[in-house]
PDB file of C-alpha atoms in Angstrom:
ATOM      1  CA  UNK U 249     103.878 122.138  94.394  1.00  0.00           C
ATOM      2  CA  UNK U 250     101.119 120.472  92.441  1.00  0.00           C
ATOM      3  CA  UNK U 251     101.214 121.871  89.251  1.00  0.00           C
ATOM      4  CA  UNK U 252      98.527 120.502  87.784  1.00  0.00           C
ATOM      5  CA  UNK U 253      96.338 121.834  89.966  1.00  0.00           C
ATOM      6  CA  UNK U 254      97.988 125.848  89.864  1.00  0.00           C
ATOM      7  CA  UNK U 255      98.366 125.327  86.053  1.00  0.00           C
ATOM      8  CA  UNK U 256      94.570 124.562  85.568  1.00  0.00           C
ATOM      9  CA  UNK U 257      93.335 127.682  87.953  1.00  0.00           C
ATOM     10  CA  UNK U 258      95.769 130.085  86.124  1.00  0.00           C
ATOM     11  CA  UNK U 259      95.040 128.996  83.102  1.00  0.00           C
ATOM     12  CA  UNK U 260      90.964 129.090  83.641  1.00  0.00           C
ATOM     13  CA  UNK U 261      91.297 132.643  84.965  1.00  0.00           C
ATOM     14  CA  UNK U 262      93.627 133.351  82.090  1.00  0.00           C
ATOM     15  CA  UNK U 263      90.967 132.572  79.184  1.00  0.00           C
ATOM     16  CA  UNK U 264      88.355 134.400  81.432  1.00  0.00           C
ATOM     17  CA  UNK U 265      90.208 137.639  81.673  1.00  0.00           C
ATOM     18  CA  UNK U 266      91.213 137.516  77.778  1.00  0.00           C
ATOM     19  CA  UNK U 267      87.578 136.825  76.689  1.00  0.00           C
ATOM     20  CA  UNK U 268      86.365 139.843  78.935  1.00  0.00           C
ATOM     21  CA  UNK U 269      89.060 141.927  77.569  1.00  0.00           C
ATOM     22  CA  UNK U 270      88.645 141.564  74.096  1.00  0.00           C
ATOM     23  CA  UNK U 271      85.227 142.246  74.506  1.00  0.00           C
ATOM     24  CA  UNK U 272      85.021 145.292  76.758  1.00  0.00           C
ATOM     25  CA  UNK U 273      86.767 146.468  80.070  1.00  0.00           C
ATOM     26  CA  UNK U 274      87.480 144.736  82.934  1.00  0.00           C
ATOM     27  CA  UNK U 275      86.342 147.252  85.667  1.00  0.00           C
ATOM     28  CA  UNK U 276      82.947 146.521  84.376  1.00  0.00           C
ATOM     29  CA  UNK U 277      83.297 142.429  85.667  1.00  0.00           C
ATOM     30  CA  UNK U 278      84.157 143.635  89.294  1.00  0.00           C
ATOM     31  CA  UNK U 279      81.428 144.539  91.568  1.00  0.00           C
ATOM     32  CA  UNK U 280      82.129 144.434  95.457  1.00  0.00           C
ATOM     33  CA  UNK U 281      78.372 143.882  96.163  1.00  0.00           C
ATOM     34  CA  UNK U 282      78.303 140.930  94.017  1.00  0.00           C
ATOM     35  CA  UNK U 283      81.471 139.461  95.700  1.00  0.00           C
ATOM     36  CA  UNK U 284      80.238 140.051  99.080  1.00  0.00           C
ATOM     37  CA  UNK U 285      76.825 137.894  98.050  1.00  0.00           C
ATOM     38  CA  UNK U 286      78.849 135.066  96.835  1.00  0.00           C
ATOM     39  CA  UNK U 287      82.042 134.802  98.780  1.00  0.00           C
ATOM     40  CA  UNK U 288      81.084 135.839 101.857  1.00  0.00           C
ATOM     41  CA  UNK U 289      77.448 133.815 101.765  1.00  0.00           C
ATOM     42  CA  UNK U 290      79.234 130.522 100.533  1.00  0.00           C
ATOM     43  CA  UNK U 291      81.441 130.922 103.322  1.00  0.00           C
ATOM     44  CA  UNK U 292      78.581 131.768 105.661  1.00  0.00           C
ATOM     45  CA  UNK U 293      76.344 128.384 104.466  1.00  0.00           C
ATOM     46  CA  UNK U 294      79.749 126.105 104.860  1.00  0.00           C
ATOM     47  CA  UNK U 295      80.695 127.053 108.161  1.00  0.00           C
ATOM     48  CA  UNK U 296      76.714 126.387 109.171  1.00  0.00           C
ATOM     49  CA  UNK U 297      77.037 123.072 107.502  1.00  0.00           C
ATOM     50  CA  UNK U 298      80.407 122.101 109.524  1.00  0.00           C
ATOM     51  CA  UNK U 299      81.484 122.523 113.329  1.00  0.00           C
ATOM     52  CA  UNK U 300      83.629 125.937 114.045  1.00  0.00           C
ATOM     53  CA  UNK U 301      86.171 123.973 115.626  1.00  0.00           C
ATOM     54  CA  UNK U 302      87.268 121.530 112.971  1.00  0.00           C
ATOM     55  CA  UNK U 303      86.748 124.134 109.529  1.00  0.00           C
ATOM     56  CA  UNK U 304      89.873 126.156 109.410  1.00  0.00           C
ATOM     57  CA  UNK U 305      91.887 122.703 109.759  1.00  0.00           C
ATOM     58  CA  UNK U 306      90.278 120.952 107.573  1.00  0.00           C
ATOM     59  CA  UNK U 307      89.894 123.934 105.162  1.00  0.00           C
ATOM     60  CA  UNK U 308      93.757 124.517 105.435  1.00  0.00           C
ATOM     61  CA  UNK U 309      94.516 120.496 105.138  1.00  0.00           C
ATOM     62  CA  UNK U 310      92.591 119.908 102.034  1.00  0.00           C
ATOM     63  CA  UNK U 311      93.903 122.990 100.044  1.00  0.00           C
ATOM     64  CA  UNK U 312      97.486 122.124 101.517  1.00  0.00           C
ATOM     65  CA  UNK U 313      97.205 118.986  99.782  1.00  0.00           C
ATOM     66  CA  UNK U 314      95.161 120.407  96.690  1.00  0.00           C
ATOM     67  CA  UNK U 315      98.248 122.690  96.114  1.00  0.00           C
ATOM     68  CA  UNK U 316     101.396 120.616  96.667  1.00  0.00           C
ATOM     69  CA  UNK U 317     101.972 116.896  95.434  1.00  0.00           C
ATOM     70  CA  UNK U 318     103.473 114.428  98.410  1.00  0.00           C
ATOM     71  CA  UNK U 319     106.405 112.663  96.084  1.00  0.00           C
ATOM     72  CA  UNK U 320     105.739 108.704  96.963  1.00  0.00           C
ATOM     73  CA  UNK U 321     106.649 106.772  94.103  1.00  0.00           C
ATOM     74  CA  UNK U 322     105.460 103.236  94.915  1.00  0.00           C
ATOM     75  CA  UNK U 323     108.729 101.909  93.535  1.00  0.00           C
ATOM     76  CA  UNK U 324     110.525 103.520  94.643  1.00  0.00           C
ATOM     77  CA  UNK U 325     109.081 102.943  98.075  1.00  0.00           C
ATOM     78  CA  UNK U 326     109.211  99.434  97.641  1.00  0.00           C
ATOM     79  CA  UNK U 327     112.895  99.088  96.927  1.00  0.00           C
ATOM     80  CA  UNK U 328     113.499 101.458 100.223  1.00  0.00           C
ATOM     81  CA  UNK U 329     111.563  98.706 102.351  1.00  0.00           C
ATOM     82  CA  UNK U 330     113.250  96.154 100.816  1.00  0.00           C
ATOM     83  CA  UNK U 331     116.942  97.803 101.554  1.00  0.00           C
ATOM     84  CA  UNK U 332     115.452  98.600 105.484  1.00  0.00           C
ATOM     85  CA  UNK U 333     114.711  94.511 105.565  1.00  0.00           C
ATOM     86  CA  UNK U 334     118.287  93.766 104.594  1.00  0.00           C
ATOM     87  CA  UNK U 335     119.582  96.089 106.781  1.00  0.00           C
ATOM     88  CA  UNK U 336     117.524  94.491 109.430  1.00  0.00           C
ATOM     89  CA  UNK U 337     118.561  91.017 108.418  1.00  0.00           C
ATOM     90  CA  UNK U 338     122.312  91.890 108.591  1.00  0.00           C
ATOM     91  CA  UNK U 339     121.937  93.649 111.387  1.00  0.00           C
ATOM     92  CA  UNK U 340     118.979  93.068 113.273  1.00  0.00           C
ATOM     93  CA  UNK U 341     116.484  95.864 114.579  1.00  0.00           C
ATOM     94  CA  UNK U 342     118.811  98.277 115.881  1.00  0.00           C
ATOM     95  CA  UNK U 343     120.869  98.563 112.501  1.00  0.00           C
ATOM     96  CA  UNK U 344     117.675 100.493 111.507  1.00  0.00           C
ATOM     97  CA  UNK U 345     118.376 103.174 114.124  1.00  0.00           C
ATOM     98  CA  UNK U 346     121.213 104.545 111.928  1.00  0.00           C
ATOM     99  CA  UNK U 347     119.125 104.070 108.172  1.00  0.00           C
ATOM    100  CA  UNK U 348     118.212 107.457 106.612  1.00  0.00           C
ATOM    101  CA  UNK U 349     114.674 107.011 105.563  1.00  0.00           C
ATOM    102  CA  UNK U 350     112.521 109.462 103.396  1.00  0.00           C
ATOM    103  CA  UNK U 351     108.999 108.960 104.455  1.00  0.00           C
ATOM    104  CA  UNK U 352     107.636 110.354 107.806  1.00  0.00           C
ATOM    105  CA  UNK U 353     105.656 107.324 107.905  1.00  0.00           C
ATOM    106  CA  UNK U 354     107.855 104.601 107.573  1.00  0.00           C
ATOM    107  CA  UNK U 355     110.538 106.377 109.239  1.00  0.00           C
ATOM    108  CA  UNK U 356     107.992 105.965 112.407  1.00  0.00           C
ATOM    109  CA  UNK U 357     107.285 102.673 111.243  1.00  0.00           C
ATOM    110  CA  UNK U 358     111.086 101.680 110.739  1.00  0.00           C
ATOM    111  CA  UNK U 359     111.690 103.362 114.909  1.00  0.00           C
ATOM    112  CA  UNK U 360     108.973 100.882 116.303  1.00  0.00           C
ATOM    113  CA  UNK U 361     110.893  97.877 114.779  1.00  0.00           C
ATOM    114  CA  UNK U 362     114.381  99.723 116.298  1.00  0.00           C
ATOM    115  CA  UNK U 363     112.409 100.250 119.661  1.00  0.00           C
ATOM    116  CA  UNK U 364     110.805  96.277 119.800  1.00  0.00           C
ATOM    117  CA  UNK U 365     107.505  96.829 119.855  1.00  0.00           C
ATOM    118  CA  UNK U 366     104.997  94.243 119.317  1.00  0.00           C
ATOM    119  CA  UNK U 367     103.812  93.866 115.906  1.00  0.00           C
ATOM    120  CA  UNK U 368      99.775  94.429 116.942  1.00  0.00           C
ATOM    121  CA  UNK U 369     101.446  97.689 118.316  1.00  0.00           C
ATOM    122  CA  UNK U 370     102.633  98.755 115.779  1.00  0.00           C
ATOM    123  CA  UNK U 371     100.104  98.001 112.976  1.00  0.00           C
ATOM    124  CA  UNK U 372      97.612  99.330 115.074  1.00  0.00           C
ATOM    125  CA  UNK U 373      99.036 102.420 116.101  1.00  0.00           C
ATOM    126  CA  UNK U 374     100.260 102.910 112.124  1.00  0.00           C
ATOM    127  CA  UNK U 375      96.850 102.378 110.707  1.00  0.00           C
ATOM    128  CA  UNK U 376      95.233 104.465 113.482  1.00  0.00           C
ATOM    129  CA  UNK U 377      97.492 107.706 112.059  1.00  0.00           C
ATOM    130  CA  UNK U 378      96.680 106.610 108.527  1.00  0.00           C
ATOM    131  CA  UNK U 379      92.566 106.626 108.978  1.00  0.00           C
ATOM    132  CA  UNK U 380      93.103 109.839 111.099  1.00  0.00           C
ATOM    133  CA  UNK U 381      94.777 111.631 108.024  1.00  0.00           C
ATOM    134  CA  UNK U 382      92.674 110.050 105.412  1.00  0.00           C
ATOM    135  CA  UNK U 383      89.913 111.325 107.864  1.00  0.00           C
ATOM    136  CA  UNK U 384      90.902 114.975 108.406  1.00  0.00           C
ATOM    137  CA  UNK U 385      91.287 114.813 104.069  1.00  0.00           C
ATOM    138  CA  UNK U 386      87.884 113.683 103.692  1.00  0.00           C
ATOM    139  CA  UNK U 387      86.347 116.838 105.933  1.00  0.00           C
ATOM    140  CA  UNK U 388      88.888 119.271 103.949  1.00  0.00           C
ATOM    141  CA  UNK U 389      86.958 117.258 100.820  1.00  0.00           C
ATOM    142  CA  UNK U 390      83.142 118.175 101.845  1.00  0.00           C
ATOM    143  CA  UNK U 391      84.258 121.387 102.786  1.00  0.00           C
ATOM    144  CA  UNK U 392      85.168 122.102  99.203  1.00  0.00           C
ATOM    145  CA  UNK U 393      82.086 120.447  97.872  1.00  0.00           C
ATOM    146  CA  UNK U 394      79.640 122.556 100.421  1.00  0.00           C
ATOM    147  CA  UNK U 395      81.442 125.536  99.112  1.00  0.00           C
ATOM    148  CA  UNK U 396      81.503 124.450  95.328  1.00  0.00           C
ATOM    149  CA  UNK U 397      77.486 123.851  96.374  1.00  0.00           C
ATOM    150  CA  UNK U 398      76.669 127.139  97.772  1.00  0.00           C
ATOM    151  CA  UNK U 399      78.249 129.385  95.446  1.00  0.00           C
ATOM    152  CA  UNK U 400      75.806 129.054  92.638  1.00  0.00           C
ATOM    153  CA  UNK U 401      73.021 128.989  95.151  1.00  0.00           C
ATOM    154  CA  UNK U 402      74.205 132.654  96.398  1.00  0.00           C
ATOM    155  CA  UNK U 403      74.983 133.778  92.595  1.00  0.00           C
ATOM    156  CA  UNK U 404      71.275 133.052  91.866  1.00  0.00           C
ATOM    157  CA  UNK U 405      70.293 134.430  94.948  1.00  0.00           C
ATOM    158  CA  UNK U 406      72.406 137.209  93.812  1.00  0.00           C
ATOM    159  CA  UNK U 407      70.268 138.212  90.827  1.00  0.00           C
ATOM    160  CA  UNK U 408      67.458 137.691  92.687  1.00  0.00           C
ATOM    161  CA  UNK U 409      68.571 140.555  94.494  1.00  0.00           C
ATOM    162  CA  UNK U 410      69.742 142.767  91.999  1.00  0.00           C
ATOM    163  CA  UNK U 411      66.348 141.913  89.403  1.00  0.00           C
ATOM    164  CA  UNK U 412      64.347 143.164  92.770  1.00  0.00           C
ATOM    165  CA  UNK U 413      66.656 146.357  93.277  1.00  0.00           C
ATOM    166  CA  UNK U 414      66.087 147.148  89.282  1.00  0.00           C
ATOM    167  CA  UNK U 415      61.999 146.529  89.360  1.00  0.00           C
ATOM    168  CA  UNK U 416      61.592 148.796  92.382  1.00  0.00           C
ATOM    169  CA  UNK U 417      63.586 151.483  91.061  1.00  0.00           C
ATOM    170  CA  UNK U 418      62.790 151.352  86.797  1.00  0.00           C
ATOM    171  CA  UNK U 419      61.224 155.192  87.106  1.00  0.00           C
ATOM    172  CA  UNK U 420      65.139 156.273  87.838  1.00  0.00           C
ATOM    173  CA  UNK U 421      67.162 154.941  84.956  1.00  0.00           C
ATOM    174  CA  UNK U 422      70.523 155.356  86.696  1.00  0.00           C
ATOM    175  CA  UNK U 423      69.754 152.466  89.221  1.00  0.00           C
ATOM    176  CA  UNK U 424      69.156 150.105  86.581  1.00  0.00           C
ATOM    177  CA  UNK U 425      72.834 149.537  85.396  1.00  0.00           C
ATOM    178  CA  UNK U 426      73.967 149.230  88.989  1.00  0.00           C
ATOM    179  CA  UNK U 427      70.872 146.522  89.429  1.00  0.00           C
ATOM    180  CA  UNK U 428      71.861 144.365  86.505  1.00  0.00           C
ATOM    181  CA  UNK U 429      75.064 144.198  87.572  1.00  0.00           C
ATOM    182  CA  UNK U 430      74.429 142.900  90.383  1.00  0.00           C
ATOM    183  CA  UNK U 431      71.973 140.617  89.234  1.00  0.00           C
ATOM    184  CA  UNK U 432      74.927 139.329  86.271  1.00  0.00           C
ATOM    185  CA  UNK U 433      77.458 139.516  88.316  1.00  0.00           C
ATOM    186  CA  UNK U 434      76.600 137.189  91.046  1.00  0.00           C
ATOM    187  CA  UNK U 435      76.013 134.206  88.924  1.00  0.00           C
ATOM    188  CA  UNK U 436      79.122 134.744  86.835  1.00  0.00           C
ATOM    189  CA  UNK U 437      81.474 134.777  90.681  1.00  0.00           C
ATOM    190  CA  UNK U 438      78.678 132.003  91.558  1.00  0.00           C
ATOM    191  CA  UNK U 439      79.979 129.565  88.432  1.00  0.00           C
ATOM    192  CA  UNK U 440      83.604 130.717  88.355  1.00  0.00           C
ATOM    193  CA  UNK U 441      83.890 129.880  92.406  1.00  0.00           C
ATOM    194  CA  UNK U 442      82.291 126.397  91.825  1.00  0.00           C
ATOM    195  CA  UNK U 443      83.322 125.054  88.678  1.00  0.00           C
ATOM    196  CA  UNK U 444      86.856 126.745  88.069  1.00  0.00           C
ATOM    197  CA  UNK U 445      87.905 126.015  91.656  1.00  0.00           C
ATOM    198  CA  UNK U 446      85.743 124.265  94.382  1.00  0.00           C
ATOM    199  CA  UNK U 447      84.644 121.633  92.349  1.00  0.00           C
ATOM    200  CA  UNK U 448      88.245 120.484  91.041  1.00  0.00           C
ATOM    201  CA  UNK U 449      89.632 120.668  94.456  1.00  0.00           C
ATOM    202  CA  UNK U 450      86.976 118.099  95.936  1.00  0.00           C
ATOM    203  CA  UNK U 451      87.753 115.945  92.688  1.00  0.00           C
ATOM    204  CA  UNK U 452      91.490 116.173  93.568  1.00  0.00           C
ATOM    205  CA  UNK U 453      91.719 115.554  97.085  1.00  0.00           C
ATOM    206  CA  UNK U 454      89.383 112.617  96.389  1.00  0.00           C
ATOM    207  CA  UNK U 455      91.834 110.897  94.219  1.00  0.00           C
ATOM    208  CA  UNK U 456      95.001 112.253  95.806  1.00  0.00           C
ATOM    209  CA  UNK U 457      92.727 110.262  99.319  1.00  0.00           C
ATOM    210  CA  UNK U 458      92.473 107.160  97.253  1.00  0.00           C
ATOM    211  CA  UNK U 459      96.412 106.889  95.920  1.00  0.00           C
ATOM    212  CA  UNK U 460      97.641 108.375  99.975  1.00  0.00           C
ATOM    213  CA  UNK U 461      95.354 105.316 101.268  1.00  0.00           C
ATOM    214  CA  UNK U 462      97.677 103.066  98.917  1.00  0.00           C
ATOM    215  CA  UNK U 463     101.018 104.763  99.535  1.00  0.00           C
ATOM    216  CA  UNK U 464     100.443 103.962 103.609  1.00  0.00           C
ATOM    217  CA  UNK U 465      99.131 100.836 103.157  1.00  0.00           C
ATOM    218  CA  UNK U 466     101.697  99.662 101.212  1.00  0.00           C
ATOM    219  CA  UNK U 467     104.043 101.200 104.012  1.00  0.00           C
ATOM    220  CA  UNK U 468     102.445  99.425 106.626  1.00  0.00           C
ATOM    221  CA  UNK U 469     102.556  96.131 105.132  1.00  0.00           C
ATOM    222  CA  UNK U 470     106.005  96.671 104.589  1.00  0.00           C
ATOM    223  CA  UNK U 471     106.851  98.056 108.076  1.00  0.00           C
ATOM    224  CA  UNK U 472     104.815  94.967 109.087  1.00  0.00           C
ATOM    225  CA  UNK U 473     107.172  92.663 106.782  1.00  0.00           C
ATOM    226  CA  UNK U 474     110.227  93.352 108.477  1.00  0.00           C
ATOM    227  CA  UNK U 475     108.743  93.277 112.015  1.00  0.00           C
ATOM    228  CA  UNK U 476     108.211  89.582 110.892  1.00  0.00           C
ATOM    229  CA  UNK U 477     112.097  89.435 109.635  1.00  0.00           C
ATOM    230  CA  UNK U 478     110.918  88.168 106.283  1.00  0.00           C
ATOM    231  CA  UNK U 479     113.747  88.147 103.505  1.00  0.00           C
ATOM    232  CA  UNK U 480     113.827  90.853 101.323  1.00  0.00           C
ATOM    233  CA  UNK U 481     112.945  88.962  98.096  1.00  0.00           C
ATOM    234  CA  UNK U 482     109.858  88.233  99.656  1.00  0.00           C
ATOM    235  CA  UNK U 483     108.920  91.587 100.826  1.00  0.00           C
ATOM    236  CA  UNK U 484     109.767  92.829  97.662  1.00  0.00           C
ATOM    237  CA  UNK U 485     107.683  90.175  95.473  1.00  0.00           C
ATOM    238  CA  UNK U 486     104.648  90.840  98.135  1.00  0.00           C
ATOM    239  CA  UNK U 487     104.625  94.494  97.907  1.00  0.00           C
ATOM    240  CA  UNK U 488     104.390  94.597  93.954  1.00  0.00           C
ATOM    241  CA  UNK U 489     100.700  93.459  93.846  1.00  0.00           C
ATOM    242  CA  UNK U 490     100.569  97.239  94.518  1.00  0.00           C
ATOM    243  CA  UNK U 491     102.252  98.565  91.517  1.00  0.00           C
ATOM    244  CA  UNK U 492     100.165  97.954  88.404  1.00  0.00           C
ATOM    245  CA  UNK U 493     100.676  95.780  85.935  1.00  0.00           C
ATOM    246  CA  UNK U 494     102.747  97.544  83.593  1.00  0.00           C
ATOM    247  CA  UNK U 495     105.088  98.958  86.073  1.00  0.00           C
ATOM    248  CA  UNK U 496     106.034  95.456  87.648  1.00  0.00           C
ATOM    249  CA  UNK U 497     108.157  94.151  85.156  1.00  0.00           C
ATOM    250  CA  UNK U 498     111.335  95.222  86.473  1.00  0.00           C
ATOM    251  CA  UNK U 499     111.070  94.560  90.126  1.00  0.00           C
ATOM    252  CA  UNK U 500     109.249  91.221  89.588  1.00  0.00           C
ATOM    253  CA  UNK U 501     112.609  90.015  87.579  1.00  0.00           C
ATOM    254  CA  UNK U 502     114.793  91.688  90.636  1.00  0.00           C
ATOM    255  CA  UNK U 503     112.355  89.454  93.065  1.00  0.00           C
ATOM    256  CA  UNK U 504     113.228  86.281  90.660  1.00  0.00           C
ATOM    257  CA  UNK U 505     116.764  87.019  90.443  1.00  0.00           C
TER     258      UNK U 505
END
């Protein structure tokens, strides 16, 4: 699980809840009508921005990766690649066949080499996957973003509502509480939908895009490395122009040694 992201949603709801608690009661922040304007007309303006077919995937890609954190250390990735090309080296292409490998990816990558297919193959068929993924992230991305969008749109429109419900009705006193709640209410769900969740999630899955386009390059040149039989040292001292600077030290002096 990412707990970065969980962390930062409980803990926004958290100081919420305590502020409206120490200053009154809670029943009086809840207000179905109010929820139905925002929730339900956010979700009505996204799925008219986006084609039926392709929003619950998307939807369910981007908060699957919003929520849980894919464990690819780059180092550690490189050292794996650089074992695989020994093994290859010793062994040749079918040694790889019997390698445990922890990535999906260059476990695929590693049962191309085992298989012999040709290297355009196999980069092309590699890179194909990655763009698809990076592309099915990128719609789970503006789907967040239309939604972060919308909500304050339908809180406003919210009050709207609720300020016209109150006008028409100011000779009966008793509708007026039920107005302004309405008319509050709305553009508190409004701001809470967009700016305590929507809004982070596009944020996240826009960097966690950036450092997955990385991870599988980085794979694929690697994949592509010992397709090539290069020596290990090499692979190795190739692959840590991905690393930054101050995480190189140790690997560059294992590529030297």
């Amino acid at each position: 699980m990412d707990l970065a992201t969980i962390i930062g949603i409980v803990a926004g709801t958290a100081v919420v809840v305590t502020a409206i608690f120490l200053g009154g009661n809670i029943s009086q922040f809840i207000d179905i009508a109010s929820i139905l304007i925002v929730f339900g007309g956010g979700m009505a303006a996204t799925l008219i921005r986006f084609p039926l077919a392709g929003v619950a995937s998307a939807f369910i890609t981007g908060a699957k990766v919003a929520f849980t954190h894919k464990k690819i250390e780059p180092r550690t990735m490189i050292e794996e690649i650089t074992e695989l090309a020994d093994v290859a080296r010793k062994q040749g292409p079918l040694g790889l066949e019997n390698v445990e490998v922890s990535d999906a990816t260059l476990a695929k990558g590693v049962q191309y080499i085992a298989d012999g297919y040709e290297p355009n193959f196999i980069r092309e068929s590699m890179e194909r996957e990655r763009d698809l993924y990076l592309d099915r992230l990128e719609e789970g991305q503006r789907i967040f973003k239309a939604l972060g969008d919308s909500a304050p749109a339908f809180g406003m429109i919210g009050t709207l509502v609720g300020l016209v419900q109150m006008l028409a009705t100011m000779d009966d006193p008793s509708t007026i509480g039920p107005s302004m709640a309405i008319a509050l209410l709305t553009t508190l769900y409004g701001a809470l939908l967009a700016n305590l969740v929507c809004i982070p999630i596009y944020e996240k899955l826009g960097a966690k895009a950036n450092v997955e386009d990385v991870n599988q390059t980085l794979i694929i040149d690697g994949v592509m490395q010992i397709r090539e039989s290069k020596s290990p040292a090499l692979i190795r001292e190739m692959l840590i122009a991905y690393l930054p600077e101050k995480n190189r030290g140790d690997l560059i002096e294992a590529a030297a040694a």
